[in-house]
XYZ file of C-alpha atoms in Angstrom:
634
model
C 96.540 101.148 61.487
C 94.987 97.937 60.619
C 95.991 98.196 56.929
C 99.378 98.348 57.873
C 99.934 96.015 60.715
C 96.923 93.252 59.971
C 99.935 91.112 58.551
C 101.345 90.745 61.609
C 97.853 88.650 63.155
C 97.009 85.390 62.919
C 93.371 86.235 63.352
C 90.714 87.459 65.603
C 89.748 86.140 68.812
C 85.648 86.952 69.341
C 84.664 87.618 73.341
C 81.303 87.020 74.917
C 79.322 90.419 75.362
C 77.135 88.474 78.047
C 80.420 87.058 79.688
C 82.301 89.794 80.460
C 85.413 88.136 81.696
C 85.754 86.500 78.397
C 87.537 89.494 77.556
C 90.456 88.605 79.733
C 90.099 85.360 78.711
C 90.722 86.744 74.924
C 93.483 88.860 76.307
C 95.468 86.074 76.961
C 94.498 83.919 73.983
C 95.740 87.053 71.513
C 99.086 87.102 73.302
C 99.477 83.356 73.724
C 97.894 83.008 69.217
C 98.985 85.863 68.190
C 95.936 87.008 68.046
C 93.289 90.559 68.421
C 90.477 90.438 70.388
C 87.308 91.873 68.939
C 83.843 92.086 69.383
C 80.930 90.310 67.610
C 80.334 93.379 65.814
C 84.204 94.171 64.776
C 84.486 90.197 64.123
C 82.407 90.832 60.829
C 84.023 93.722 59.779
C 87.210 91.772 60.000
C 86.486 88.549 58.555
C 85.164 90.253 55.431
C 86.768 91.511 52.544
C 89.269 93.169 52.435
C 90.984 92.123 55.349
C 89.112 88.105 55.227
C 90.803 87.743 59.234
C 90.328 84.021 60.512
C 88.638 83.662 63.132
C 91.089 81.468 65.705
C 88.688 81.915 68.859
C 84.449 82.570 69.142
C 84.089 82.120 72.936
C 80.624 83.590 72.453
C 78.564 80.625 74.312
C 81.512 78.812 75.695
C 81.107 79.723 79.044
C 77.986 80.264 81.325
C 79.319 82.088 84.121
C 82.021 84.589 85.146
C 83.586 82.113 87.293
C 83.381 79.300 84.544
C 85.382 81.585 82.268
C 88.298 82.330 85.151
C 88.039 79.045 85.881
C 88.781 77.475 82.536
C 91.102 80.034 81.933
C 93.482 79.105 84.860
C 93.169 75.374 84.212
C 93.374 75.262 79.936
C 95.927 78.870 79.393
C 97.559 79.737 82.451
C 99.968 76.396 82.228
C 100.838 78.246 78.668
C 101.074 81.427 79.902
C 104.352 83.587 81.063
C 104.701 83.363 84.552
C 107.044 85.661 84.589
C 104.148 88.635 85.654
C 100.878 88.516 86.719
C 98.314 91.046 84.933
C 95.155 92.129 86.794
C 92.474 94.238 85.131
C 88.693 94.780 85.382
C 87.346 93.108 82.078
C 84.432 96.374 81.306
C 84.170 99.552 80.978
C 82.671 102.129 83.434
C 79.833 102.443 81.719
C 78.712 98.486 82.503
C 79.693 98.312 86.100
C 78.729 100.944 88.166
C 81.642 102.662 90.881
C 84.390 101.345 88.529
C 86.439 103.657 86.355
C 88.981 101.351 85.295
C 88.517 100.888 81.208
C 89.964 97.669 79.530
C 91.706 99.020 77.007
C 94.678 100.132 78.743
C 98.088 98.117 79.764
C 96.709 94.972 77.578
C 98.873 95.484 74.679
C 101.662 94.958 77.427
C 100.084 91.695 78.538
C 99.222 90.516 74.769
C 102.894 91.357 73.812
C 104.408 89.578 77.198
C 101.786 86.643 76.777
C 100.366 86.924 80.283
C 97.471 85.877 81.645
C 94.988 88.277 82.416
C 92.474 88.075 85.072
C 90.132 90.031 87.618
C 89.562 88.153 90.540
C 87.038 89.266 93.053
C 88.590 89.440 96.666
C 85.223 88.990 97.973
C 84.550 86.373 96.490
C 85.848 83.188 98.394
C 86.077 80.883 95.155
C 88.068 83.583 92.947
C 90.478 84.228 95.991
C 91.196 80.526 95.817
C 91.195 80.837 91.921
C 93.831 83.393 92.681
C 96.128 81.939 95.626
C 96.299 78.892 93.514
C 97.893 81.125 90.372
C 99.860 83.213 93.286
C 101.275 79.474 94.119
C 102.762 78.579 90.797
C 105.147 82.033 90.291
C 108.456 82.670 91.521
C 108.720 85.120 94.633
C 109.635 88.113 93.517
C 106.991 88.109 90.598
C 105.200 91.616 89.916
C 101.644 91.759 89.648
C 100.679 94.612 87.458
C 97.012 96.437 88.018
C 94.490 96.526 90.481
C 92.297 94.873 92.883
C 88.250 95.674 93.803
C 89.562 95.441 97.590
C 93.459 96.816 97.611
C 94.570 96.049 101.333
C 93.212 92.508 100.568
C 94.719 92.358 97.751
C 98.070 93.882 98.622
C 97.984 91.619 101.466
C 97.362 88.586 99.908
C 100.004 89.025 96.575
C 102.618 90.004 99.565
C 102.464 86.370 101.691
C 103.429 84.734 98.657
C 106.383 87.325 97.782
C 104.194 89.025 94.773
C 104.522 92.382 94.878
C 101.981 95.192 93.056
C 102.803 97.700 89.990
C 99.393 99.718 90.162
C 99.228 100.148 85.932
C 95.454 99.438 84.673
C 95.884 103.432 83.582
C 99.333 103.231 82.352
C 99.344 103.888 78.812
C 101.252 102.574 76.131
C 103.961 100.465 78.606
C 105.536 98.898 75.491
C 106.597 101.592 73.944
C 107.403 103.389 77.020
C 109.366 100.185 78.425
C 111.272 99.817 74.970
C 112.751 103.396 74.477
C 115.639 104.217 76.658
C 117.156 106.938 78.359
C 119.815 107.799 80.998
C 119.513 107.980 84.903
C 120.683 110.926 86.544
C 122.072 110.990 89.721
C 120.333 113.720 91.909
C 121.342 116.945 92.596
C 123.639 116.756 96.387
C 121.608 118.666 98.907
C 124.080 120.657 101.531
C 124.847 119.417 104.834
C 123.122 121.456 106.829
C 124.582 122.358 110.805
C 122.487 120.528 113.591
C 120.120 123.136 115.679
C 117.510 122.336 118.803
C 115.288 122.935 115.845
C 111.788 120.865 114.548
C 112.681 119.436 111.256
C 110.096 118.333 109.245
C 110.141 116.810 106.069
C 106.966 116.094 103.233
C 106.898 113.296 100.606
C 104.613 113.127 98.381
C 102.281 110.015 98.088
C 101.333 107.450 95.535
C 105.010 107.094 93.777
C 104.690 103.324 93.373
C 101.538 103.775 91.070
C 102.485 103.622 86.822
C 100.333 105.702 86.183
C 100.087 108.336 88.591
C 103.696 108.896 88.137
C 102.256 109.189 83.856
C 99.369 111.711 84.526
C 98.721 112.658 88.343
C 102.536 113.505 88.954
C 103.205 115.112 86.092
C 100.430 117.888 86.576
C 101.484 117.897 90.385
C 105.547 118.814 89.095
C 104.026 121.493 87.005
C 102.714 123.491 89.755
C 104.364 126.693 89.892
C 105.167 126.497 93.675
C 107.074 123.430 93.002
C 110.837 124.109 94.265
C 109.738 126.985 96.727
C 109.959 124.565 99.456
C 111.545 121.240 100.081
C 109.284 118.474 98.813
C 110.093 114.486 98.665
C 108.277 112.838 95.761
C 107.870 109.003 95.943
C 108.474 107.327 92.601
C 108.950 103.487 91.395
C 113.139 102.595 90.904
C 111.266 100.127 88.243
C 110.725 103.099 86.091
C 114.423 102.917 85.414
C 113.510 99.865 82.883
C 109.308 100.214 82.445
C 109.591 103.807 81.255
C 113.161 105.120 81.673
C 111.963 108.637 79.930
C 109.369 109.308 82.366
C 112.122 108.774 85.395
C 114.882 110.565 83.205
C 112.118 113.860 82.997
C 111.454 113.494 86.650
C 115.399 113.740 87.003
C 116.616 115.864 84.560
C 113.625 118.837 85.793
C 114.032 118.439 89.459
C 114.756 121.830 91.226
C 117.149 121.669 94.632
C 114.505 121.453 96.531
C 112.869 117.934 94.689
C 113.703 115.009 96.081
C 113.435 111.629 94.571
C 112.554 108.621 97.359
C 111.370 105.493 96.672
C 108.185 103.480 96.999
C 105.747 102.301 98.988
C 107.847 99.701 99.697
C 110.965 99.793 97.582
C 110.609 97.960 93.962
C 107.225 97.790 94.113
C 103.977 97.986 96.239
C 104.023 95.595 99.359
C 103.441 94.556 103.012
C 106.617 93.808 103.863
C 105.311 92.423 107.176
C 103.458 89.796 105.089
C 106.375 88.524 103.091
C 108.597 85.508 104.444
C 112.047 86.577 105.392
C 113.514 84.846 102.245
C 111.394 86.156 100.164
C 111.770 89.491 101.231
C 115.253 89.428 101.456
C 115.255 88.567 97.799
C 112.861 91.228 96.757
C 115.482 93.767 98.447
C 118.539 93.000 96.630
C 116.304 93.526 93.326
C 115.232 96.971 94.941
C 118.270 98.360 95.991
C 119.567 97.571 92.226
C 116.878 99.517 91.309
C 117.291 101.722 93.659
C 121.062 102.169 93.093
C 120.454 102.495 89.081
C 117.666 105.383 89.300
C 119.776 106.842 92.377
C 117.425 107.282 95.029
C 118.752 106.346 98.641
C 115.335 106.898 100.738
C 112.477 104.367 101.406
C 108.863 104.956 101.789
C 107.478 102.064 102.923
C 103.152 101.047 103.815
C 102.612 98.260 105.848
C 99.549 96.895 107.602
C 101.881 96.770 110.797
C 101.597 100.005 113.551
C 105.574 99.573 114.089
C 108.123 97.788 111.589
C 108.728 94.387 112.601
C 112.716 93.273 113.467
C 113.112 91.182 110.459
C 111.563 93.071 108.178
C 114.128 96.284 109.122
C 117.007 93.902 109.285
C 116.160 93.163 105.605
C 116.076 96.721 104.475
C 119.248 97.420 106.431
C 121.426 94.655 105.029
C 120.184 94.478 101.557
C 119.206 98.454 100.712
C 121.697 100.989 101.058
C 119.181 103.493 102.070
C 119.794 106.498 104.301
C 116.244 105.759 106.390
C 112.448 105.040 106.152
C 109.927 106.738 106.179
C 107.047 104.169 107.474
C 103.188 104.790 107.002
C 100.943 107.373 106.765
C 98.257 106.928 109.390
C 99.942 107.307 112.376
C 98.625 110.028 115.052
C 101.624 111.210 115.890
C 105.187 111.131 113.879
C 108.538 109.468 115.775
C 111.955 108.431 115.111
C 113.915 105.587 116.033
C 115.945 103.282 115.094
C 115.855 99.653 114.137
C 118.396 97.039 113.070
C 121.151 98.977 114.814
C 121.707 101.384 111.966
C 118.731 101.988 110.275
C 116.327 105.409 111.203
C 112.774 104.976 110.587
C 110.199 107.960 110.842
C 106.450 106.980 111.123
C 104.975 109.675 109.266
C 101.621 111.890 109.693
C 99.429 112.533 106.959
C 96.473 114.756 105.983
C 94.115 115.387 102.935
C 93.617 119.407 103.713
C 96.226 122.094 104.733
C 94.915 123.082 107.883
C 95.040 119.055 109.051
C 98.602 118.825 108.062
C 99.637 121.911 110.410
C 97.676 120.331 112.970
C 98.926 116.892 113.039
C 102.612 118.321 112.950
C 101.807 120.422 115.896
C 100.751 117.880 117.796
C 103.483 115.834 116.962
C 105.499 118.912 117.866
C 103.461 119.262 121.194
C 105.858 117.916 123.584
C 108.855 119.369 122.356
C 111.297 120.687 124.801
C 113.405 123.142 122.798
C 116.874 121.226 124.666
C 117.521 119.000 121.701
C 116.665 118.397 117.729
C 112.875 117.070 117.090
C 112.396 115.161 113.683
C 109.055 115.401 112.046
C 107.921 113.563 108.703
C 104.934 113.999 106.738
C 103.040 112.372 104.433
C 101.204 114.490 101.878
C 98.665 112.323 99.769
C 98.406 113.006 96.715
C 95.311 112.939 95.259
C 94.936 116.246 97.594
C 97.521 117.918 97.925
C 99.861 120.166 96.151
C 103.173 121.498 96.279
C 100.935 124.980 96.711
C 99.665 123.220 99.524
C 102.789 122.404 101.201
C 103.950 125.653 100.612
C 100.618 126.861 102.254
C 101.786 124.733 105.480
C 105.343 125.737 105.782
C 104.916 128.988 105.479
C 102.552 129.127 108.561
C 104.236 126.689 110.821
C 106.845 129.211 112.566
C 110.290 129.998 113.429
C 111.137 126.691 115.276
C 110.311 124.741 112.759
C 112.859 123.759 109.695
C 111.833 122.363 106.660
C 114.290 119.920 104.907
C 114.575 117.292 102.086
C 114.674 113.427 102.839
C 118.257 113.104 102.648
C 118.865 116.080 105.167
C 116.502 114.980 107.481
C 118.234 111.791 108.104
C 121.858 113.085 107.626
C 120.543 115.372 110.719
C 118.744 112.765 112.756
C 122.084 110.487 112.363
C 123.787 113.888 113.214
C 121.878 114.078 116.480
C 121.989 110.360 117.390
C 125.355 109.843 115.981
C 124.533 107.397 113.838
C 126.874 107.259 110.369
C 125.998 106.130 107.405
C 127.844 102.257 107.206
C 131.389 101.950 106.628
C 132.259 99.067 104.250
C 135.823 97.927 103.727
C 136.432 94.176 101.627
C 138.267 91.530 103.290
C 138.643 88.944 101.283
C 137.668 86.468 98.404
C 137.109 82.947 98.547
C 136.080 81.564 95.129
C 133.682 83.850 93.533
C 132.769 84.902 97.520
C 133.349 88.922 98.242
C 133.460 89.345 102.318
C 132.656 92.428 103.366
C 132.760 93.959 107.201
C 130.150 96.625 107.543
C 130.695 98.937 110.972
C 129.084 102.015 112.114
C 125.766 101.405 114.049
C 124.209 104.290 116.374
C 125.105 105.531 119.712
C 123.563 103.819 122.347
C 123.251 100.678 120.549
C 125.281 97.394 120.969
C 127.954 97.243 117.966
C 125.946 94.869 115.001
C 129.044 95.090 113.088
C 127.314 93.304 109.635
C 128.861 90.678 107.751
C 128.290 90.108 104.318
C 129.371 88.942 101.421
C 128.264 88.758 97.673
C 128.158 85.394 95.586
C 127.405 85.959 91.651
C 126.265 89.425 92.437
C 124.190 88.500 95.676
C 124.692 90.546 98.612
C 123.955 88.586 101.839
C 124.731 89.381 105.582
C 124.873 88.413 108.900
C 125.193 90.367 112.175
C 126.750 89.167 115.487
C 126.684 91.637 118.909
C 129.657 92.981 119.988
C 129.582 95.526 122.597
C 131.724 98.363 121.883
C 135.265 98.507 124.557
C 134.599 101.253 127.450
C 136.182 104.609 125.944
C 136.058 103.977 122.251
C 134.054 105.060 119.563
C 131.362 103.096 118.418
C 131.842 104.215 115.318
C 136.041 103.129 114.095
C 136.672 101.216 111.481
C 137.380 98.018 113.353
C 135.155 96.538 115.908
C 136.187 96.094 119.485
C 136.546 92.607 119.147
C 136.656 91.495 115.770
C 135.372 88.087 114.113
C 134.445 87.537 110.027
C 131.547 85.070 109.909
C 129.435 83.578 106.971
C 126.145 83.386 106.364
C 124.450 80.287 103.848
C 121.323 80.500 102.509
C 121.239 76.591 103.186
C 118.901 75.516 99.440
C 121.827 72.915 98.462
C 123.589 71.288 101.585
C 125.607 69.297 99.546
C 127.283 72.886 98.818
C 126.467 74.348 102.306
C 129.036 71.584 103.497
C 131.959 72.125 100.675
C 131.846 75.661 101.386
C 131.814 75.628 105.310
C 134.961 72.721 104.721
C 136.369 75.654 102.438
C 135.543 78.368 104.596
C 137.320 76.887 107.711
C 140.256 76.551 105.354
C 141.335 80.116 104.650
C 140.316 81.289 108.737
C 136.972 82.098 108.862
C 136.007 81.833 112.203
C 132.161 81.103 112.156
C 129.475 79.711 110.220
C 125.774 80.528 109.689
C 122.499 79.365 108.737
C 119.034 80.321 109.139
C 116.213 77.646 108.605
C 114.149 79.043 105.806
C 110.694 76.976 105.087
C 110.619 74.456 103.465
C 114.791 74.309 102.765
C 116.833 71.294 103.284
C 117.206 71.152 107.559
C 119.914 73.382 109.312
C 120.501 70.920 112.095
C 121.583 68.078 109.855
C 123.403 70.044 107.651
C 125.519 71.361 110.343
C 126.136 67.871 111.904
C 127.670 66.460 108.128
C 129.589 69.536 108.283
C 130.519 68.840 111.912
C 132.210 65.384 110.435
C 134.242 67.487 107.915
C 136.053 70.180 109.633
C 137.736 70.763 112.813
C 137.607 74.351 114.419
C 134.989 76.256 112.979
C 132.129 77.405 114.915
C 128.369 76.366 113.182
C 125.496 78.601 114.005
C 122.253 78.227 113.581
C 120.737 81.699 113.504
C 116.900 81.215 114.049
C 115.073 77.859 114.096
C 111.907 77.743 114.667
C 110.258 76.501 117.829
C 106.860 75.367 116.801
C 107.115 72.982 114.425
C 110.096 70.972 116.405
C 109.480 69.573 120.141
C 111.822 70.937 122.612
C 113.184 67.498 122.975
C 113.930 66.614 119.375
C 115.996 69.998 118.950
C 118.069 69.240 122.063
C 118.870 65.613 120.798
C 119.931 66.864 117.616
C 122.310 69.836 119.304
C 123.714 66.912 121.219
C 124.661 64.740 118.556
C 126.087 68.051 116.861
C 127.859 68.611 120.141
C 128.886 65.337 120.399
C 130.917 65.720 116.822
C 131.798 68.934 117.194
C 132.049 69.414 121.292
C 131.578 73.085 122.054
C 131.340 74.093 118.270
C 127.825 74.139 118.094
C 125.867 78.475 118.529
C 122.137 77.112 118.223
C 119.689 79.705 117.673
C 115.962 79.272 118.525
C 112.853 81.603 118.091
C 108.837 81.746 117.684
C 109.510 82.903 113.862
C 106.886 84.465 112.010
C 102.623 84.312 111.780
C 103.038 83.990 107.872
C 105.543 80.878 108.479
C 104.455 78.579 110.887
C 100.319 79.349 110.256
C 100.647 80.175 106.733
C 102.993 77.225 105.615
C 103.141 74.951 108.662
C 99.483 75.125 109.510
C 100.041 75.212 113.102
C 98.434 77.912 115.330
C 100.832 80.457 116.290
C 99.545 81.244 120.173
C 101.149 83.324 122.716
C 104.737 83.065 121.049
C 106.553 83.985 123.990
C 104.889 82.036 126.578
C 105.615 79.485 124.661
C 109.378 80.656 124.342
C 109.734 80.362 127.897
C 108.553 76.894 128.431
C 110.706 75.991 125.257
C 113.768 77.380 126.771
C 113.649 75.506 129.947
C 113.213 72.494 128.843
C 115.857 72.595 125.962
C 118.070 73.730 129.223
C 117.319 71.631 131.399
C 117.404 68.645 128.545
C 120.698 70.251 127.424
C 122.964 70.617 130.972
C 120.929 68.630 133.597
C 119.889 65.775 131.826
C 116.245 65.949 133.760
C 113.574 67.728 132.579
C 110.167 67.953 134.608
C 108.233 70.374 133.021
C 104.592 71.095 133.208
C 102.862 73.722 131.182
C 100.266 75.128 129.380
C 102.343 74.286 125.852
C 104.188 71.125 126.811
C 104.240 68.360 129.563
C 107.719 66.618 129.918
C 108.962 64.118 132.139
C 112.417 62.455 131.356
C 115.711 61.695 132.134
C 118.107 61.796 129.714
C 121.494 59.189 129.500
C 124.748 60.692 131.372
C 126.598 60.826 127.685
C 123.982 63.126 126.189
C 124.721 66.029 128.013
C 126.166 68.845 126.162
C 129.646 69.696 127.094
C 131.072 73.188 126.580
């Protein structure tokens, strides 16, 4: 192998066998030199005849510490570096380091040929987690970060607040060749609509699809068990696949029995907290998911958070950007339920287990209370380091007659059955200039009518909802609203062109205009007053702006002087936002958000329709009158 290939090196690159991280540090010299790292003892094999290799690196004695050698590395060869991924892996073998199994020879050709940086930064170690936030703070959101942490919720929590997101693959074996040989995507095999009975249906997925490698070895000895197909079974798997190793996900395809059901995740594209990401972030790392998604065909989400419940924004994300069926949410929770979130979108907390007999009893208790008058829906999360598909079999063969066992897509084609909740309807509207609208209707019984408004610039799908309550009598569910308006939504980064297309907008009838303040984007308020100059009918809407970092006063002086431009154009939208914004980026202490809502509130009304506000509070102490002419007029 060397004979034929040493041509293609530059030379050899010698690491430190008393500085261990100097072999990450060689890592991403060979990739950045075109070099191969070596050892002292290869080094002289290599340098002498026949093969006389230069030697372009000897970083034997350069460093006197770990931490010197990250260090140096981040400051002298990560400005070099790609930044389009991040690679993490453990620099030893598990021979040097005891309770580590994670050998350094695999995934680095990947790195090398990609000419990443490679690194293994300690989470408990306060210096390398700055080393590390301050690399985290120089990639785009959206960039992956590709093997493994000593401390994974850490970790995982960490590379999610700055929109990273995790591709476990320190075991994944020979990525380049895998990611360079292609294959087609099957669509999976339709499962039969199955009639709704006051049945339990319960439904398994399999755990750890997200994870390169188990989806390489783990997964495939898993799919060759011979009770595999004897029962329905979800299997998690990565929509990435459909680029990193398109064989793998074409074998996983092309072998799946009726009963094998592809889903994706934890959480989508990638490993994540979506709780941790900010909302523009996140909504960004959906639309790349659901094109993954979309391309490998799988419609279901399995999604791990650190949160007991999914947050609002975080399920309005999923709903507007992933066409997904439902979500199945966690693993650890005691008992399994169903709702539904973001007006359309079912989400199943799921029960797990690492034995059989713990898996029939955590479905039977979630099963305790049932009634027997209506449908109960049951999902379950089978990890997989122990359990099988003999396993599952095991459990549904002993769980009784009650009980029906379905695949992912049935179980939420039944649940929207039983709720009456239909999949979204979307019909086109119209175009303006490279802009697709889009009305999305369809939400759940019981809800208020979110029909969703979106529209796709350049191949980006965005959306925005507005509540409309459905007319007494009608279905929730035709393909108009009861009262229908088509709005737009701007992601506000230019406002030069937030203000030519809101002119625009107005002039072919839309009716409403939107924008959310995102951190750290040009402001909403004075955007919407320059557009305010410009047009003549069109309502401007805010969405959500923050509360914390803006005094109650300043945002009702600036609604005014919108109002006073625009009189009675102006929908302003206020709210607390999100921990990760205003502590994480703002650096102001997010404390008792809706306390603080409250006290916001009535002074902005007061400010806004009295003119007086005497307020006196735990958050804010105002006393002031405000001119007769600034008072907003409806």
């Amino acid at each position: 192998m060397v004979d034929k290939y040493i041509a293609t090196a530059r030379g050899v690159i010698v690491y430190d066998p008393h500085i261990i991280d100097s072999v990450n540090v060689a890592t991403t010299m060979a990739g950045l030199d075109d070099g191969v790292v070596v050892s002292p003892q290869l080094m002289k094999r290599l340098t002498a005849a026949p093969y006389n290799m230069s030697v372009l690196a000897d970083l034997r004695g350069k460093f006197s510490s770990n931490l010197q050698a990250n260090i140096w590395q981040v400051q002298n060869l990560w400005p070099r570096a790609s930044h389009r991924l991040l690679v993490g892996l453990l620099p030893t073998t598990p021979s040097q380091i005891a309770g580590h199994v994670t050998t350094y020879g695999y995934l680095r050709d990947y790195a090398v040929a990609n000419r990443a940086m490679v690194f293994w930064f300690s989470l408990q170690s306060p210096t390398e987690i700055n080393l590390f936030r301050q690399v985290l703070s120089t990639v785009t959101p959206g960039t992956p970060y590709l093997g493994w942490y000593d401390k994974e919720f850490r970790g995982v929590r960490l590379t999610s607040s700055y929109g990273v997101y995790t591709i476990a693959a320190d075991y994944f074996s020979n990525l380049t060749v895998f990611s360079g040989v292609r294959a087609p995507s099957l669509l999976q095999k339709t499962a039969p609509s199955l009639p709704l009975r006051n049945k339990i249906y319960v439904t398994f997925t399999m755990s750890e699809g997200d994870n390169f490698q188990y989806v390489q070895h783990a997964m495939r000895h898993l799919w060759e068990d011979p009770q595999r197909g004897n029962v329905p079974l979800n299997w998690s798997i990565n929509p990435l696949l459909y680029d990193a190793a398109p064989t793998m996900l074409n074998h996983y395809q092309l072998t799946a029995s009726a009963n094998d059901y592809l889903v994706a995740g934890p959480s989508g594209g990638g490993y994540a907290y979506p709780s941790n990401w900010l909302f523009s972030n996140l909504n960004s790392f959906m639309r790349q998911s659901n094109n993954y998604m979309q391309k490998a065909g799988l419609h279901v989400i399995f999604i791990i958070d650190d949160q007991t419940t999914i947050p609002s924004y975080v399920s309005h994300a999923y709903s507007a950007y992933a066409h997904t069926s439902g979500i199945l949410y966690n693993w650890w929770n005691p008992i399994s339920r169903m709702t539904v979130s973001a007006g359309n979108l079912p989400v199943s907390t799921q029960v797990t287990a690492t034995t059989r007999l713990d898996m029939l009893k955590a479905i039977r208790l979630s099963a305790s209370q049932w009634n027997g008058r209506s449908p109960l829906f049951i999902s379950a999360l089978a990890i997989s380091w122990n359990l099988s598909p003999t396993d599952i079999k095991y459990v549904v063969d002993h769980l009784g007659s009650n009980y029906r066992v379905v695949r992912g897509d049935q179980y939420f084609q039944l649940f929207r059955a039983a709720r009456g909740c239909p999949l979204p309807i979307i019909s086109e509207c119209y175009s303006i200039e490279g802009y697709s609208f889009f009305i999305v209707v369809g939400l759940c019984a019981g809800h208020r009518v979110r029909p969703a408004y979106t529209y796709t610039y350049k191949g980006r799908r965005v959306m925005q909802n507005e509540n409309i309550a459905p007319a007494t009598g009608t279905s929730p569910f035709a393909s108009k609203p009861a009262r229908e308006r088509v709005g737009l939504v701007l992601d506000g980064s230019n406002a030069a062109q937030a203000v030519r297309t809101i002119v625009e907008a107005e002039g072919v009838g839309v009716r409403q205009i939107w924008m959310t303040q995102m951190p750290l984007s040009p402001d909403t308020l004075t955007t919407m007053a320059a557009a305010a100059t410009q047009t003549n009918a069109i309502r401007l809407g805010t969405s959500i702006i923050p509360t914390y970092p803006r005094h109650p006063l300043t945002m009702a002086m600036q609604a005014l002087a919108i109002n006073d431009l625009a009189p009675g154009r102006l929908r302003l939208g206020i709210g607390p936002s999100h921990r990760p914004i205003i502590e994480g980026m703002y650096g102001i202490q997010m404390v008792k958000p809706l306390e603080h809502l409250r006290e916001y509130v009535e002074i902005l009304r007061g400010a806004l329709w009295q003119g007086r506000v005497e307020h006196h509070g735990n958050f804010f102490n105002v006393n002031t009158t405000l001119p007769r002419t600034a008072r907003y007029q409806s």
